[in-house]
CSV table of C-alpha atoms in Angstrom, one decimal:
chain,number,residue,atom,x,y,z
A,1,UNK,CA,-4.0,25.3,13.2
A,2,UNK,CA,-3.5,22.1,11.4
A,3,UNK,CA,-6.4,20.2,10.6
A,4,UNK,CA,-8.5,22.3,13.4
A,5,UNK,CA,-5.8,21.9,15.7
A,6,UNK,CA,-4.1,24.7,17.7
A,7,UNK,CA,-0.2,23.7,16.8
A,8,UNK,CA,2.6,25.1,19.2
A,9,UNK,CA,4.5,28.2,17.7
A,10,UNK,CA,8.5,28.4,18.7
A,11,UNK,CA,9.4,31.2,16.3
A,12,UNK,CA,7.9,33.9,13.7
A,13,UNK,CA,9.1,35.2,11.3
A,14,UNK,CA,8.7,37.5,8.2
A,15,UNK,CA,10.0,34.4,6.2
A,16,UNK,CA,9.4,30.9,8.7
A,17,UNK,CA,7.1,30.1,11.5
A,18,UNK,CA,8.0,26.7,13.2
A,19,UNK,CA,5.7,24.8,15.0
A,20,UNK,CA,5.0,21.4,16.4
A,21,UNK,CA,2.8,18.5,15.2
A,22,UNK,CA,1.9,16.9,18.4
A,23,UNK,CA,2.2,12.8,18.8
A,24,UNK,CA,-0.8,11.3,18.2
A,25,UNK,CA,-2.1,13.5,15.2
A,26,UNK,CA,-3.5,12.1,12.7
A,27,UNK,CA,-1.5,11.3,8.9
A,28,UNK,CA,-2.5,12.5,5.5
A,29,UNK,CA,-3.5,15.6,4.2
A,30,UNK,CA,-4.5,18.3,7.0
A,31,UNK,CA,-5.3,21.7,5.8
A,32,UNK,CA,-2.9,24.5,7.7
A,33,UNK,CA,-4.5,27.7,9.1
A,34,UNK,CA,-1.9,30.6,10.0
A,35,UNK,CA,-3.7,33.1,11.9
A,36,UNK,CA,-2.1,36.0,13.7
A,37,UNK,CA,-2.2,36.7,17.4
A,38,UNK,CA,-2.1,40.6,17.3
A,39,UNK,CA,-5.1,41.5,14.8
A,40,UNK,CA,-6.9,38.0,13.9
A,41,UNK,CA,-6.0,37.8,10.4
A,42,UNK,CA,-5.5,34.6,8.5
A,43,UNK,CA,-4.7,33.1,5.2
A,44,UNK,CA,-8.0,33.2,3.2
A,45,UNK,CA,-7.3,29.4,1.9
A,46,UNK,CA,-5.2,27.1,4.0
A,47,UNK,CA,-2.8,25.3,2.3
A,48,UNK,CA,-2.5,21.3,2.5
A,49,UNK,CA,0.5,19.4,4.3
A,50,UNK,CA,0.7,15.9,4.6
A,51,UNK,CA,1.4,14.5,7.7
A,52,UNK,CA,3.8,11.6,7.5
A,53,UNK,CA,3.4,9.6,10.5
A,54,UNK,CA,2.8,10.2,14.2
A,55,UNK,CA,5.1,9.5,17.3
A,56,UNK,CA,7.9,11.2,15.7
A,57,UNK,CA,8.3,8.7,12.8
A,58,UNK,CA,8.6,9.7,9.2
A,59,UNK,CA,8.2,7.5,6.5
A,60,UNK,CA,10.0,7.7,3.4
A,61,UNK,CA,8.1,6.6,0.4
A,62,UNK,CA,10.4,3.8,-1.3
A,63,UNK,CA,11.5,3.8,-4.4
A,64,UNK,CA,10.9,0.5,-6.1
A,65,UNK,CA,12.8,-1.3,-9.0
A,66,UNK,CA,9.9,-2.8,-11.5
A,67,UNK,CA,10.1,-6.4,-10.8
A,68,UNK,CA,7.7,-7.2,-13.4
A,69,UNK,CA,6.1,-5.4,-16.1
A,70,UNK,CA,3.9,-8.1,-17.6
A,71,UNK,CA,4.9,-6.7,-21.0
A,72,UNK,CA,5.3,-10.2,-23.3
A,73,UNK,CA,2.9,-12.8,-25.1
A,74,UNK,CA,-0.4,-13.8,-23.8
A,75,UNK,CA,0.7,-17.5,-20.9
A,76,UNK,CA,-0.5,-19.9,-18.3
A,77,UNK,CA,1.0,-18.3,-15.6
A,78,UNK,CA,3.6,-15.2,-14.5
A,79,UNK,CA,6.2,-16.8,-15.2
A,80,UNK,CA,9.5,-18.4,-13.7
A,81,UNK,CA,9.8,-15.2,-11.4
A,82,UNK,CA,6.7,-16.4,-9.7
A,83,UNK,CA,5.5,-18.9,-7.1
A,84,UNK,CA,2.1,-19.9,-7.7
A,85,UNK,CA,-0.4,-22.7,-7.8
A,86,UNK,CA,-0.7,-24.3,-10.6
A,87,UNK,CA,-2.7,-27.2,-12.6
A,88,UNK,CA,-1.4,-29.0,-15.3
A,89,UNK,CA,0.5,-26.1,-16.4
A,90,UNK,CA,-2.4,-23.6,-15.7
A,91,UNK,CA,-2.0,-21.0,-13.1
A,92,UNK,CA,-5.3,-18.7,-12.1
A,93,UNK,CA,-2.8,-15.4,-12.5
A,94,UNK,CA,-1.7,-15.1,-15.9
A,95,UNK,CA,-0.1,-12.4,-18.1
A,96,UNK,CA,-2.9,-11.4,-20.3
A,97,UNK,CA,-3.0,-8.3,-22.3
A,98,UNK,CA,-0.1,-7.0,-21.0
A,99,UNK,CA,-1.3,-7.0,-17.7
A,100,UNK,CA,-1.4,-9.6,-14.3
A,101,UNK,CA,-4.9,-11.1,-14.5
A,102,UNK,CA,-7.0,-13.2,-12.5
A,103,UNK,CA,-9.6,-14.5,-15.0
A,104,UNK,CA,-12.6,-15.5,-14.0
A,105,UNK,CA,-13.1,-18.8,-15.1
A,106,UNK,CA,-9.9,-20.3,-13.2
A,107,UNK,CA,-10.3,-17.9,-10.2
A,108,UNK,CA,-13.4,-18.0,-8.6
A,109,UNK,CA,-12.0,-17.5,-5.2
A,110,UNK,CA,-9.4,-15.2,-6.0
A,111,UNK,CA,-5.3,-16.6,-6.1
A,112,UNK,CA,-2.1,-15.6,-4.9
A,113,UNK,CA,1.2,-15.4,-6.5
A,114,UNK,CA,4.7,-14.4,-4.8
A,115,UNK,CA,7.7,-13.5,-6.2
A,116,UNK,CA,10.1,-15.8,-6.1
A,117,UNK,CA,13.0,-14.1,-4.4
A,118,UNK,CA,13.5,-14.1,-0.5
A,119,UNK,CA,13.2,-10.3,0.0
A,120,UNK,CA,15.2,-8.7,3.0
A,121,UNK,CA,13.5,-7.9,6.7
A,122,UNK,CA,12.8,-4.5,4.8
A,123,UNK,CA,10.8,-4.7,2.1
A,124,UNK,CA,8.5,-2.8,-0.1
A,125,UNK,CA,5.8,-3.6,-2.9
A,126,UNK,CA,3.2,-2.4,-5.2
A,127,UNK,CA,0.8,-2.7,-8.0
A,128,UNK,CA,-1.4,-0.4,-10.3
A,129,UNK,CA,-4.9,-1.2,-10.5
A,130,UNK,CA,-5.9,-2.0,-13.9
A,131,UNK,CA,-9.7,-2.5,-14.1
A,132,UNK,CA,-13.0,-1.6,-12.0
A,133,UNK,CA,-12.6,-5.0,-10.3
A,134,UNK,CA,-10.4,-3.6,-7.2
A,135,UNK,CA,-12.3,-4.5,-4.1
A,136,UNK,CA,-10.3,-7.6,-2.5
A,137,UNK,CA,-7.0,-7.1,-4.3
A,138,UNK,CA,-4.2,-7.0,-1.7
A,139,UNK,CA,-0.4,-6.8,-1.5
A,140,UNK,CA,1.4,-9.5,0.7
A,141,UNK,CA,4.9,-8.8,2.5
A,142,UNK,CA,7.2,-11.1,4.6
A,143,UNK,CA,5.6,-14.5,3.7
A,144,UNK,CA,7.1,-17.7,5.4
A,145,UNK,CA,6.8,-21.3,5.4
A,146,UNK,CA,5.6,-22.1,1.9
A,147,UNK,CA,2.3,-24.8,1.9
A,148,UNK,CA,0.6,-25.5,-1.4
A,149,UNK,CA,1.6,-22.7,-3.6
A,150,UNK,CA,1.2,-19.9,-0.8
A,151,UNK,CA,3.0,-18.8,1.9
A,152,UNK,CA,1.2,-19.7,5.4
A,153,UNK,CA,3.0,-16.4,7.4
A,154,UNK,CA,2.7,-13.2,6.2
A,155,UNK,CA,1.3,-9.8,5.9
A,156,UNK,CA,-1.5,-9.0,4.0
A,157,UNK,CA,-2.7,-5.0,3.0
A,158,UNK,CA,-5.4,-5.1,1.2
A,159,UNK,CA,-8.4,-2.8,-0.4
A,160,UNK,CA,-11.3,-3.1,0.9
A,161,UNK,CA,-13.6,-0.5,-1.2
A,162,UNK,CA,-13.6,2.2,1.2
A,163,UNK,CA,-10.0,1.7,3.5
A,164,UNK,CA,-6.8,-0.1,3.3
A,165,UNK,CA,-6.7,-3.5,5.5
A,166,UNK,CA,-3.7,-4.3,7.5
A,167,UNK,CA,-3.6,-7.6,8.5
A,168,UNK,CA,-1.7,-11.0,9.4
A,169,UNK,CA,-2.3,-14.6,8.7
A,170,UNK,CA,-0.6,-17.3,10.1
A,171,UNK,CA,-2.8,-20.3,7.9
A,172,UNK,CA,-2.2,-18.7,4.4
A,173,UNK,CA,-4.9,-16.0,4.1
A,174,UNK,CA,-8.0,-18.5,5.2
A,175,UNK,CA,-8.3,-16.0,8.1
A,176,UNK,CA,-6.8,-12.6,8.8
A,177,UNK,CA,-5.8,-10.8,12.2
A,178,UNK,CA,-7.3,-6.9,11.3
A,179,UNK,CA,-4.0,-4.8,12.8
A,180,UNK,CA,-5.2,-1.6,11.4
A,181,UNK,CA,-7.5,0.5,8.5
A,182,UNK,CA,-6.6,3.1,7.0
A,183,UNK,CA,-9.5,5.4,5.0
A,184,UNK,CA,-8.7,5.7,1.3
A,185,UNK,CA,-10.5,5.4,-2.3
A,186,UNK,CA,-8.8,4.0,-5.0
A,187,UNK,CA,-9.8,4.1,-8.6
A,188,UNK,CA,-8.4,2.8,-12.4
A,189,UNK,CA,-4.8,3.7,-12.6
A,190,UNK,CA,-4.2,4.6,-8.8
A,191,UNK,CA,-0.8,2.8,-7.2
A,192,UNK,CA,-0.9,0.4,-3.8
A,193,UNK,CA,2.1,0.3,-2.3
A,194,UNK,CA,3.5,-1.1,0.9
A,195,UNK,CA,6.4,-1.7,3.1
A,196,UNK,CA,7.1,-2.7,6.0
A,197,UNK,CA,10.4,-2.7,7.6
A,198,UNK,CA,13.2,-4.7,10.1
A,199,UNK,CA,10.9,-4.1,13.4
A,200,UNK,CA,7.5,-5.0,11.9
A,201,UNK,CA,6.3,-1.2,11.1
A,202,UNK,CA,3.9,-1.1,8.1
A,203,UNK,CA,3.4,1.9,6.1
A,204,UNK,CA,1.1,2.3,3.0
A,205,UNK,CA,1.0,4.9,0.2
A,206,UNK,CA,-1.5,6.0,-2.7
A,207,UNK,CA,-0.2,6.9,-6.0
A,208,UNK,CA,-2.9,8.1,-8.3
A,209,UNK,CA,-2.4,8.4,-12.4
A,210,UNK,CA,-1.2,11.7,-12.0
A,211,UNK,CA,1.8,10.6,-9.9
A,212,UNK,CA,0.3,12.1,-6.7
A,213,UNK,CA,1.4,9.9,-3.8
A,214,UNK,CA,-0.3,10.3,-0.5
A,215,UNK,CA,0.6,8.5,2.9
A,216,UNK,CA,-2.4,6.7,4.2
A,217,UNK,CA,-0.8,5.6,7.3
A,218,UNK,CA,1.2,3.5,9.7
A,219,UNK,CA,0.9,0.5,12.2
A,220,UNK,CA,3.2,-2.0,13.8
A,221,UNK,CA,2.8,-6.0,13.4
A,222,UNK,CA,5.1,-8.4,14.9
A,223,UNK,CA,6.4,-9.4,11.8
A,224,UNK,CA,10.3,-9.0,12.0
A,225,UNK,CA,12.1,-11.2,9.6
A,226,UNK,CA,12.5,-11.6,6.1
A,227,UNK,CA,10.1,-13.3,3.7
A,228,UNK,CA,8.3,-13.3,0.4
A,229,UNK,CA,6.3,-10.4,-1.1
A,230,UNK,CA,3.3,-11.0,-3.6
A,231,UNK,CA,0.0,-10.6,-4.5
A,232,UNK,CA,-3.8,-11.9,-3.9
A,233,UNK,CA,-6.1,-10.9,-6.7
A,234,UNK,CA,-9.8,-11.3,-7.0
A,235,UNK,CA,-11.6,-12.8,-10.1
A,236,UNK,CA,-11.7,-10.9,-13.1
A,237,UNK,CA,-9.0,-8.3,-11.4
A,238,UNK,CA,-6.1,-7.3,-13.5
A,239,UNK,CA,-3.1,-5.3,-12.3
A,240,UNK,CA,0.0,-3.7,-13.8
């Protein structure tokens, strides 16, 4: 069994068994039973398998070139790599202490910021959570049409204290279409990451200090094209 369920065997072996997932299971960890048919004896402990996806999809976790490491002197804003809204010079996410940080005092309703590269119809992103302010904090892939600092199209996975939010926005983030949840519970140091690909699949991953990365899930949007991937942080967040 995988997870309580009865899995289809095709072979036995002294050294393999195979079997088959069926569509439709559920993804992440799932504890496997092996039990045998002639005399009833099992594995005392399961072991854990993650389950990558369902329908017969696998996702590959991607591996992602660090964009930005935030690693220079105390600014105003991110930088030249970044789009962002800004005010006299002043952005509401600025490198401080190493880090991306929303301060308070400039971000009371949270900002965004996109890199400023048009990133293929594939694309993948991610950020480390570096404070207890997490709630809110979201990744944004496949942004279009650029209106006062933000991008209006896009997809938005964000963190919602007790699940992973897939959604869209087509008027830059003041509302959101909920596409799918995924349960999860981040922490200090734990990794968001995201991608979604040429047909509109989404697929979303936690990394946690340790450098355990488990898949949380997949969903489809209709998002197809290319676009812009960022950020939204919430006031007094900081990420890496």
């Amino acid at each position: 069994t995988l997870g309580g369920t009865a899995l289809a065997t095709s072979a036995w072996s002294d050294s393999q068994i195979t079997v088959t997932v069926p569509v439709g299971h559920p993804t992440g960890p799932q504890q496997l039973m092996i039990t045998r048919s002639d005399n009833g004896q099992h594995l005392v402990n399961g072991m854990t398998i993650h389950v990558l996806g369902t329908g017969g999809t696998t996702a590959t976790f991607p591996i992602l070139a660090v964009s930005d490491t935030f690693n220079r002197a105390n600014a105003n804003t991110l930088g030249t790599n970044w789009q962002q809204t800004s005010l006299f010079g002043i952005a509401s996410i600025r490198v401080n202490s190493h880090q991306a940080s929303c301060l308070a005092s400039l971000c009371a309703l949270g900002a965004n910021a996109h890199w400023s590269a048009n990133l293929s119809a594939t694309q993948a992103a991610a950020f480390t959570f570096a404070n207890t302010t997490l709630i809110g904090n979201a990744l944004y892939l496949k942004g279009t049409t650029l209106t006062a600092g933000t991008y209006v199209n896009a997809i938005r996975v964000r963190y919602s204290g007790s699940q992973v939010v897939v959604e869209t926005t087509n008027n830059a983030g003041i509302s959101a279409t909920l596409v799918q949840a995924f349960p999860a519970s981040f922490v200090v140091g734990d990794r968001l990451t995201a991608m979604a690909d040429a047909s509109g699949n989404v697929y979303v991953w936690k990394t946690t200090a340790a450098s355990v990365t488990t898949f949380l899930g997949q969903t489809s949007t209709s998002c197809i094209g290319t676009g812009r991937a960022g950020m939204r942080l919430m006031p007094g967040s900081r990420v890496d």
